[in-house]
mmCIF file with all atom_site columns, C-alpha atoms in Angstrom:
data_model
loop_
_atom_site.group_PDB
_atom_site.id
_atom_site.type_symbol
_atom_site.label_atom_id
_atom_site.label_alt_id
_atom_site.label_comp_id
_atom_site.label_asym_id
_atom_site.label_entity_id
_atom_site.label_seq_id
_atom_site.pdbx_PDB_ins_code
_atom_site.Cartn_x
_atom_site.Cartn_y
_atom_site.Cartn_z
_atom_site.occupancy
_atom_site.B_iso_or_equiv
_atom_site.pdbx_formal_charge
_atom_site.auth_seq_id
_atom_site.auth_comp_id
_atom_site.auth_asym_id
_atom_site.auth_atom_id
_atom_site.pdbx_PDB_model_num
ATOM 1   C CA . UNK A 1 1   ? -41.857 24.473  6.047   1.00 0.00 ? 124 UNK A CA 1
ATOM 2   C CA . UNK A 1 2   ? -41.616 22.749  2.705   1.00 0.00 ? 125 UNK A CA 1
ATOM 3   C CA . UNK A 1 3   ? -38.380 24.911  1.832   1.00 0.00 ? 126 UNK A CA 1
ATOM 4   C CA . UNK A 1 4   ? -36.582 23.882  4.880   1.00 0.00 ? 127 UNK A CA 1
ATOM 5   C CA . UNK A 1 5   ? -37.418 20.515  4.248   1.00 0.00 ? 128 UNK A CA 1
ATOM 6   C CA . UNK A 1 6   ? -35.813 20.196  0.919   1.00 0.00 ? 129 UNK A CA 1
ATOM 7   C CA . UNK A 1 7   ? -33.180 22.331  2.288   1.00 0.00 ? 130 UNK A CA 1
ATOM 8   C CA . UNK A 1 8   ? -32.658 20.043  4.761   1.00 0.00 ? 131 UNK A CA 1
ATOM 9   C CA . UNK A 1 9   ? -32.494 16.677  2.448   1.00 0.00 ? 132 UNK A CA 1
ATOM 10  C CA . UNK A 1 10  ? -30.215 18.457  0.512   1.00 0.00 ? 133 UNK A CA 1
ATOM 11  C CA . UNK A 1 11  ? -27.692 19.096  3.234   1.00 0.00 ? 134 UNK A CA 1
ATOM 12  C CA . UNK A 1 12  ? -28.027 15.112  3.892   1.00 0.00 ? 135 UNK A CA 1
ATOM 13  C CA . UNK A 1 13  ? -27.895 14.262  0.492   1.00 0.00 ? 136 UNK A CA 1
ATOM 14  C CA . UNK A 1 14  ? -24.555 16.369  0.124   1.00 0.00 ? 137 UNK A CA 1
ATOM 15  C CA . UNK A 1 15  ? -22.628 14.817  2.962   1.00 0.00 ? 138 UNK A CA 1
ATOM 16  C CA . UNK A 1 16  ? -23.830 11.338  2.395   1.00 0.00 ? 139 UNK A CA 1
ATOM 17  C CA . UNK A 1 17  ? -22.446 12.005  -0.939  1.00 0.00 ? 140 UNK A CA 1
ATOM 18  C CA . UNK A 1 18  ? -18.593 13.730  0.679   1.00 0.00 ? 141 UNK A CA 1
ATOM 19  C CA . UNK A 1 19  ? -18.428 11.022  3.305   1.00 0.00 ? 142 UNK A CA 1
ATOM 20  C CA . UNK A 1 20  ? -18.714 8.132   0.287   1.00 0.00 ? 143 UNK A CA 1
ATOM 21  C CA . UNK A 1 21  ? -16.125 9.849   -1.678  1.00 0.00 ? 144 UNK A CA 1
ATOM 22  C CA . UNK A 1 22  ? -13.721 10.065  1.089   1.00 0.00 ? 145 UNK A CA 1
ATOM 23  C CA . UNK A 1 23  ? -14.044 6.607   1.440   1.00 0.00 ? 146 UNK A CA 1
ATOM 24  C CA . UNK A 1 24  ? -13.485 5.912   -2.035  1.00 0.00 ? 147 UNK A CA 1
ATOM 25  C CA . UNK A 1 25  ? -10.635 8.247   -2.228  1.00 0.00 ? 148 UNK A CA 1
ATOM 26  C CA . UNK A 1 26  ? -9.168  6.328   0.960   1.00 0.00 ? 149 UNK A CA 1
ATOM 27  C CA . UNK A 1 27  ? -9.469  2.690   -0.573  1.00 0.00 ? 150 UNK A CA 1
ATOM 28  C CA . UNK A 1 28  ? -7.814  3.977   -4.103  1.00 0.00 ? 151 UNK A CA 1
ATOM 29  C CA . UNK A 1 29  ? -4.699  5.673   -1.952  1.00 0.00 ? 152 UNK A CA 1
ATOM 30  C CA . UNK A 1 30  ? -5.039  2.603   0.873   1.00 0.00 ? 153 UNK A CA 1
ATOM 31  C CA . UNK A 1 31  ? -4.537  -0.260  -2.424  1.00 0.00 ? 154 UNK A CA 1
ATOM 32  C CA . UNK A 1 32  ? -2.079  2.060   -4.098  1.00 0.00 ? 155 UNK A CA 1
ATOM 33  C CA . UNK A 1 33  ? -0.002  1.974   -0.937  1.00 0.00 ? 156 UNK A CA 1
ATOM 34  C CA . UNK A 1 34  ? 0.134   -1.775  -0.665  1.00 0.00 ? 157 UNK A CA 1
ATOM 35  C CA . UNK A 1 35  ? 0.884   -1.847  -4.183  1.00 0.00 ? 158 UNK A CA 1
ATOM 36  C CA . UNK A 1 36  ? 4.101   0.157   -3.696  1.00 0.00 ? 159 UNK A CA 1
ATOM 37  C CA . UNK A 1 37  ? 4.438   -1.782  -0.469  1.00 0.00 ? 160 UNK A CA 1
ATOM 38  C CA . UNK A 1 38  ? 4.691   -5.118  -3.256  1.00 0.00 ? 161 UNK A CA 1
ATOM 39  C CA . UNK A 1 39  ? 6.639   -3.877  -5.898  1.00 0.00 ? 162 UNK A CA 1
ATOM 40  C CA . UNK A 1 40  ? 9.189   -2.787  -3.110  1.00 0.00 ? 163 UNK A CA 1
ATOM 41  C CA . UNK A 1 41  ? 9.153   -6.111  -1.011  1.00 0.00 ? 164 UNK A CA 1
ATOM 42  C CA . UNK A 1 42  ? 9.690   -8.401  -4.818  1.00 0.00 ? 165 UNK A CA 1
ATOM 43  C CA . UNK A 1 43  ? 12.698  -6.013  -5.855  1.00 0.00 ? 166 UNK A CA 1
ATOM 44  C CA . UNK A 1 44  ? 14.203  -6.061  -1.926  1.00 0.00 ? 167 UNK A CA 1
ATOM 45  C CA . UNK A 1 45  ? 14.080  -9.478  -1.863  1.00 0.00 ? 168 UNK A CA 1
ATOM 46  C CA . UNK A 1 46  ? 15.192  -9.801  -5.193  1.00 0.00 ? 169 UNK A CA 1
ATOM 47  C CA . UNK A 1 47  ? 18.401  -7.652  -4.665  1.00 0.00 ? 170 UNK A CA 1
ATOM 48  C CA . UNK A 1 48  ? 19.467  -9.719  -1.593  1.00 0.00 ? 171 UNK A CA 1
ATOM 49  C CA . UNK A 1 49  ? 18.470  -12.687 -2.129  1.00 0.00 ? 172 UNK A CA 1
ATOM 50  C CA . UNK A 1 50  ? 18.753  -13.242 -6.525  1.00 0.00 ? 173 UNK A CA 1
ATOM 51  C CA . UNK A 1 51  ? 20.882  -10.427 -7.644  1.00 0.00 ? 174 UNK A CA 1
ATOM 52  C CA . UNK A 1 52  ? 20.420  -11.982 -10.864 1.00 0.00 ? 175 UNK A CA 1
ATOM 53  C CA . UNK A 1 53  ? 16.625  -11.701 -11.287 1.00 0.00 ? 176 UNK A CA 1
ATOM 54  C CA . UNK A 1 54  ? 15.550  -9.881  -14.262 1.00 0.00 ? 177 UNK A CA 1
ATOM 55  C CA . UNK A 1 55  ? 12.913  -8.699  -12.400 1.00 0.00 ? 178 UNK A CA 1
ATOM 56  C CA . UNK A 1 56  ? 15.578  -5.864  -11.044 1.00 0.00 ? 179 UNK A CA 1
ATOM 57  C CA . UNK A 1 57  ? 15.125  -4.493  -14.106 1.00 0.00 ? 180 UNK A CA 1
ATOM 58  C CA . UNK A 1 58  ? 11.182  -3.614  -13.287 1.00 0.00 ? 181 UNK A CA 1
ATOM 59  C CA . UNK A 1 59  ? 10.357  0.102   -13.352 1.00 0.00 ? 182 UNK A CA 1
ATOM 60  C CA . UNK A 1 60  ? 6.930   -0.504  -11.453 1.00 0.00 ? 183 UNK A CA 1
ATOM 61  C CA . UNK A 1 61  ? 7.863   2.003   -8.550  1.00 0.00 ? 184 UNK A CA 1
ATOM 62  C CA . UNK A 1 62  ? 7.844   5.127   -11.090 1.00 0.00 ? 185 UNK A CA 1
ATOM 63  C CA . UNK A 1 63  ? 4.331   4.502   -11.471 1.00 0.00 ? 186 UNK A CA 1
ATOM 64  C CA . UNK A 1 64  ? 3.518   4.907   -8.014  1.00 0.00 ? 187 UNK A CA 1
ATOM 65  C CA . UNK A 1 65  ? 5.939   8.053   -7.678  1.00 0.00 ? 188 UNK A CA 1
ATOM 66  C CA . UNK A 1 66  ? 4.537   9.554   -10.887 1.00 0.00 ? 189 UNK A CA 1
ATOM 67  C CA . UNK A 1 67  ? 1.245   8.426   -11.454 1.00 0.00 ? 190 UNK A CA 1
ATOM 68  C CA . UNK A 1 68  ? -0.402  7.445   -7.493  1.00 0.00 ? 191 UNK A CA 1
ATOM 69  C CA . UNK A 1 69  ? -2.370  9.663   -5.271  1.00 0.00 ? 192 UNK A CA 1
ATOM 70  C CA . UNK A 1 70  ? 0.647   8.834   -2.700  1.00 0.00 ? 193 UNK A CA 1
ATOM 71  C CA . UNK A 1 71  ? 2.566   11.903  -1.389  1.00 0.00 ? 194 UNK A CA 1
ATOM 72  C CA . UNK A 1 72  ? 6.601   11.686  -1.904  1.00 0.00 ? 195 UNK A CA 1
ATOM 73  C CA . UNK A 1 73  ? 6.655   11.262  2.077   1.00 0.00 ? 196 UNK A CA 1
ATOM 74  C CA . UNK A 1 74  ? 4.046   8.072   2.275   1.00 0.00 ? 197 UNK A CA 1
ATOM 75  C CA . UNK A 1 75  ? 6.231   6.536   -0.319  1.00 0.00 ? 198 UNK A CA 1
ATOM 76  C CA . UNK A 1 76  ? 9.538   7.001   1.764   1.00 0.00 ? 199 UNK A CA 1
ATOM 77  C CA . UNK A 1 77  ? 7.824   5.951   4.448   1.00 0.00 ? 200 UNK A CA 1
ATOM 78  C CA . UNK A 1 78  ? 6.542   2.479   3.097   1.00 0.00 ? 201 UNK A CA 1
ATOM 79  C CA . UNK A 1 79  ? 9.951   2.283   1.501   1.00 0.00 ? 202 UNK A CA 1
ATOM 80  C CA . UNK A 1 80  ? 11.497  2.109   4.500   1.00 0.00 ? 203 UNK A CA 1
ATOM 81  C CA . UNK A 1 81  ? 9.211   0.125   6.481   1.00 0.00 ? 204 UNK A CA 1
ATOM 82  C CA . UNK A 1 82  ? 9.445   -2.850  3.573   1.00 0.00 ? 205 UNK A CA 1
ATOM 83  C CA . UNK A 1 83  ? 13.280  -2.735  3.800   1.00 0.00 ? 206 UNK A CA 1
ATOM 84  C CA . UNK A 1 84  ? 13.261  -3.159  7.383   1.00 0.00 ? 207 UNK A CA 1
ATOM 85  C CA . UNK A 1 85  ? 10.055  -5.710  7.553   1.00 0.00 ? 208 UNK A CA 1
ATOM 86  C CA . UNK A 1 86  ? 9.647   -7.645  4.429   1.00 0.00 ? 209 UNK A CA 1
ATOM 87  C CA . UNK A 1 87  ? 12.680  -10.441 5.141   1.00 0.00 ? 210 UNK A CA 1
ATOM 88  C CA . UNK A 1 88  ? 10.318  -11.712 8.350   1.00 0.00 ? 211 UNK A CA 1
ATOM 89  C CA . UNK A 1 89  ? 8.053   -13.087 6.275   1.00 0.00 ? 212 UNK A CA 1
ATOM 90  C CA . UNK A 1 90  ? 11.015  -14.942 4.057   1.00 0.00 ? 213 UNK A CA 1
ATOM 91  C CA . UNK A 1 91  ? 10.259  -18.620 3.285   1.00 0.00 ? 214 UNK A CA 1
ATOM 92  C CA . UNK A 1 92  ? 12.662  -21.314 2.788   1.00 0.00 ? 215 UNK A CA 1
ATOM 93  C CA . UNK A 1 93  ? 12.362  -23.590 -0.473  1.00 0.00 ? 216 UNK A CA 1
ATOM 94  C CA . UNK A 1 94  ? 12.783  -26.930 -0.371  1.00 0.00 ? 217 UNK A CA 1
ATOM 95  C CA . UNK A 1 95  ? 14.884  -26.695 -3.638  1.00 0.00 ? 218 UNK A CA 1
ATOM 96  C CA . UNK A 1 96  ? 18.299  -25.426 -3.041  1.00 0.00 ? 219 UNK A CA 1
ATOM 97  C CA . UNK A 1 97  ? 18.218  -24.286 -6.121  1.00 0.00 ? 220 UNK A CA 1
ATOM 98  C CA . UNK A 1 98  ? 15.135  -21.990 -6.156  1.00 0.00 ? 221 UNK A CA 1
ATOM 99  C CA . UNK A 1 99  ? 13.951  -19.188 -3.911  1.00 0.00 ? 222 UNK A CA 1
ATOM 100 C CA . UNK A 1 100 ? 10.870  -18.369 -2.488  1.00 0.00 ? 223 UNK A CA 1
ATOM 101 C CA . UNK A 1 101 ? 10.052  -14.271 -3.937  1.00 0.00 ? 224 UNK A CA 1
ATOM 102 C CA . UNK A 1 102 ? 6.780   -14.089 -4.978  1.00 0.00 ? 225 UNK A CA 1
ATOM 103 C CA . UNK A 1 103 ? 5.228   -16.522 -2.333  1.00 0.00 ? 226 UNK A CA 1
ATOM 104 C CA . UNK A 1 104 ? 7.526   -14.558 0.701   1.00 0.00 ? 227 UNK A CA 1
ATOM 105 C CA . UNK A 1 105 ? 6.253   -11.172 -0.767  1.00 0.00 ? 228 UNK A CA 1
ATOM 106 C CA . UNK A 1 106 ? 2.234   -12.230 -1.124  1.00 0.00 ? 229 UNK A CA 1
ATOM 107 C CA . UNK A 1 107 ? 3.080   -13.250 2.647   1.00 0.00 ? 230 UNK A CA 1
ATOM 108 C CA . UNK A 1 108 ? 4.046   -9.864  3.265   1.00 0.00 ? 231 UNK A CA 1
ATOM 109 C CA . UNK A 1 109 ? 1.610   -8.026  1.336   1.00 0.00 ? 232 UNK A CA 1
ATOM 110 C CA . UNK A 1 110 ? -1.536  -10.026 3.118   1.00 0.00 ? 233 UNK A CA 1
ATOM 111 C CA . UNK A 1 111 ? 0.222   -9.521  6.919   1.00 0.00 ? 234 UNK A CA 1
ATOM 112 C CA . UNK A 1 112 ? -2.082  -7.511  9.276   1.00 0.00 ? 235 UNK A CA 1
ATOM 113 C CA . UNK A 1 113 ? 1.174   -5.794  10.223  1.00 0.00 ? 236 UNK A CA 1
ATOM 114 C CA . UNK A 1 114 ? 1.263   -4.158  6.393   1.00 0.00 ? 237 UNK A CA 1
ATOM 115 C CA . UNK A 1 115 ? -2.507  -3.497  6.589   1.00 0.00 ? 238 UNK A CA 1
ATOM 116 C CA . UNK A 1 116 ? -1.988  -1.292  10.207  1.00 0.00 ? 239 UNK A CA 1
ATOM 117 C CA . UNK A 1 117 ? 1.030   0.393   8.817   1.00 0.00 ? 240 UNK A CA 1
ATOM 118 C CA . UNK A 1 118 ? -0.466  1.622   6.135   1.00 0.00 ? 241 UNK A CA 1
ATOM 119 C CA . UNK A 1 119 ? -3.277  2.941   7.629   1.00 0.00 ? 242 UNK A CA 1
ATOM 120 C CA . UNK A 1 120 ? -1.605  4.771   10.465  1.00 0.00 ? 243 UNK A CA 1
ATOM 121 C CA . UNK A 1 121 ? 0.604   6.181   7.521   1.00 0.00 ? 244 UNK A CA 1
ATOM 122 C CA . UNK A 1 122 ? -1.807  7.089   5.547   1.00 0.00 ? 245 UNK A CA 1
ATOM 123 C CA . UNK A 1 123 ? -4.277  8.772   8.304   1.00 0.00 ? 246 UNK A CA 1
ATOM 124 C CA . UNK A 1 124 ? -1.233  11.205  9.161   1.00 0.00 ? 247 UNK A CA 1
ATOM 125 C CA . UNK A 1 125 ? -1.828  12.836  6.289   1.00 0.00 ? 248 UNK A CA 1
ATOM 126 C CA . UNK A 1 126 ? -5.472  13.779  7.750   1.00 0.00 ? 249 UNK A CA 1
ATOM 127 C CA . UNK A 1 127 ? -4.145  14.631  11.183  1.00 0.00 ? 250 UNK A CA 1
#
């Protein structure tokens, strides 16, 4: 009786253990994706709005094609979503002069919109 209960612990210890690093896993690849999701609003908005930016010059999105847990197809996918969604959440400056990037793209990056795309992209993967 003793066996079976250790056996049994065991078995509960070990997918306690698999459902927490799922989870973990999830969160890394769910942050990585809004990362990309970032780095791809800033340099949209930068190419249509201040062509002259040096930030068109930033390499960022390599990382997340190289070095992320992202699949080549998640990253198309957010790609294409942030060129098609990112100018709703453009702000107007009050300066004529100056532009509104990085305060339009934190916009962007915090919208619940972002959040539930990414998640439904991300949970094909597991379908």
């Amino acid at each position: 009786m003793k066996h079976i209960q250790m056996i049994t612990m065991m078995c509960v210890i070990c997918v306690t253990a698999s459902c927490t690093t799922q989870k973990v896993a999830y969160r890394e690849r769910f942050e990585e994706a809004k990362g990309y999701a970032l780095y791809a609003c800033i340099a949209h908005m930068n190419k249509f709005v201040d062509s002259t930016s040096v930030i068109n010059k930033d390499y960022s999105g390599e990382y997340f094609v190289q070095l992320s847990r992202l699949s080549l197809e998640e990253i198309i996918r957010i790609k294409e979503y942030v060129d098609k969604e990112c100018m709703k959440y453009w702000s107007i400056s009050h300066n004529p002069e100056g532009n509104m990037i990085a305060y339009s793209s934190w916009k962007f990056y915090n919208s619940k919109d972002l959040d539930n795309f990414i998640r439904k992209t991300l949970r094909k993967k597991y379908r």
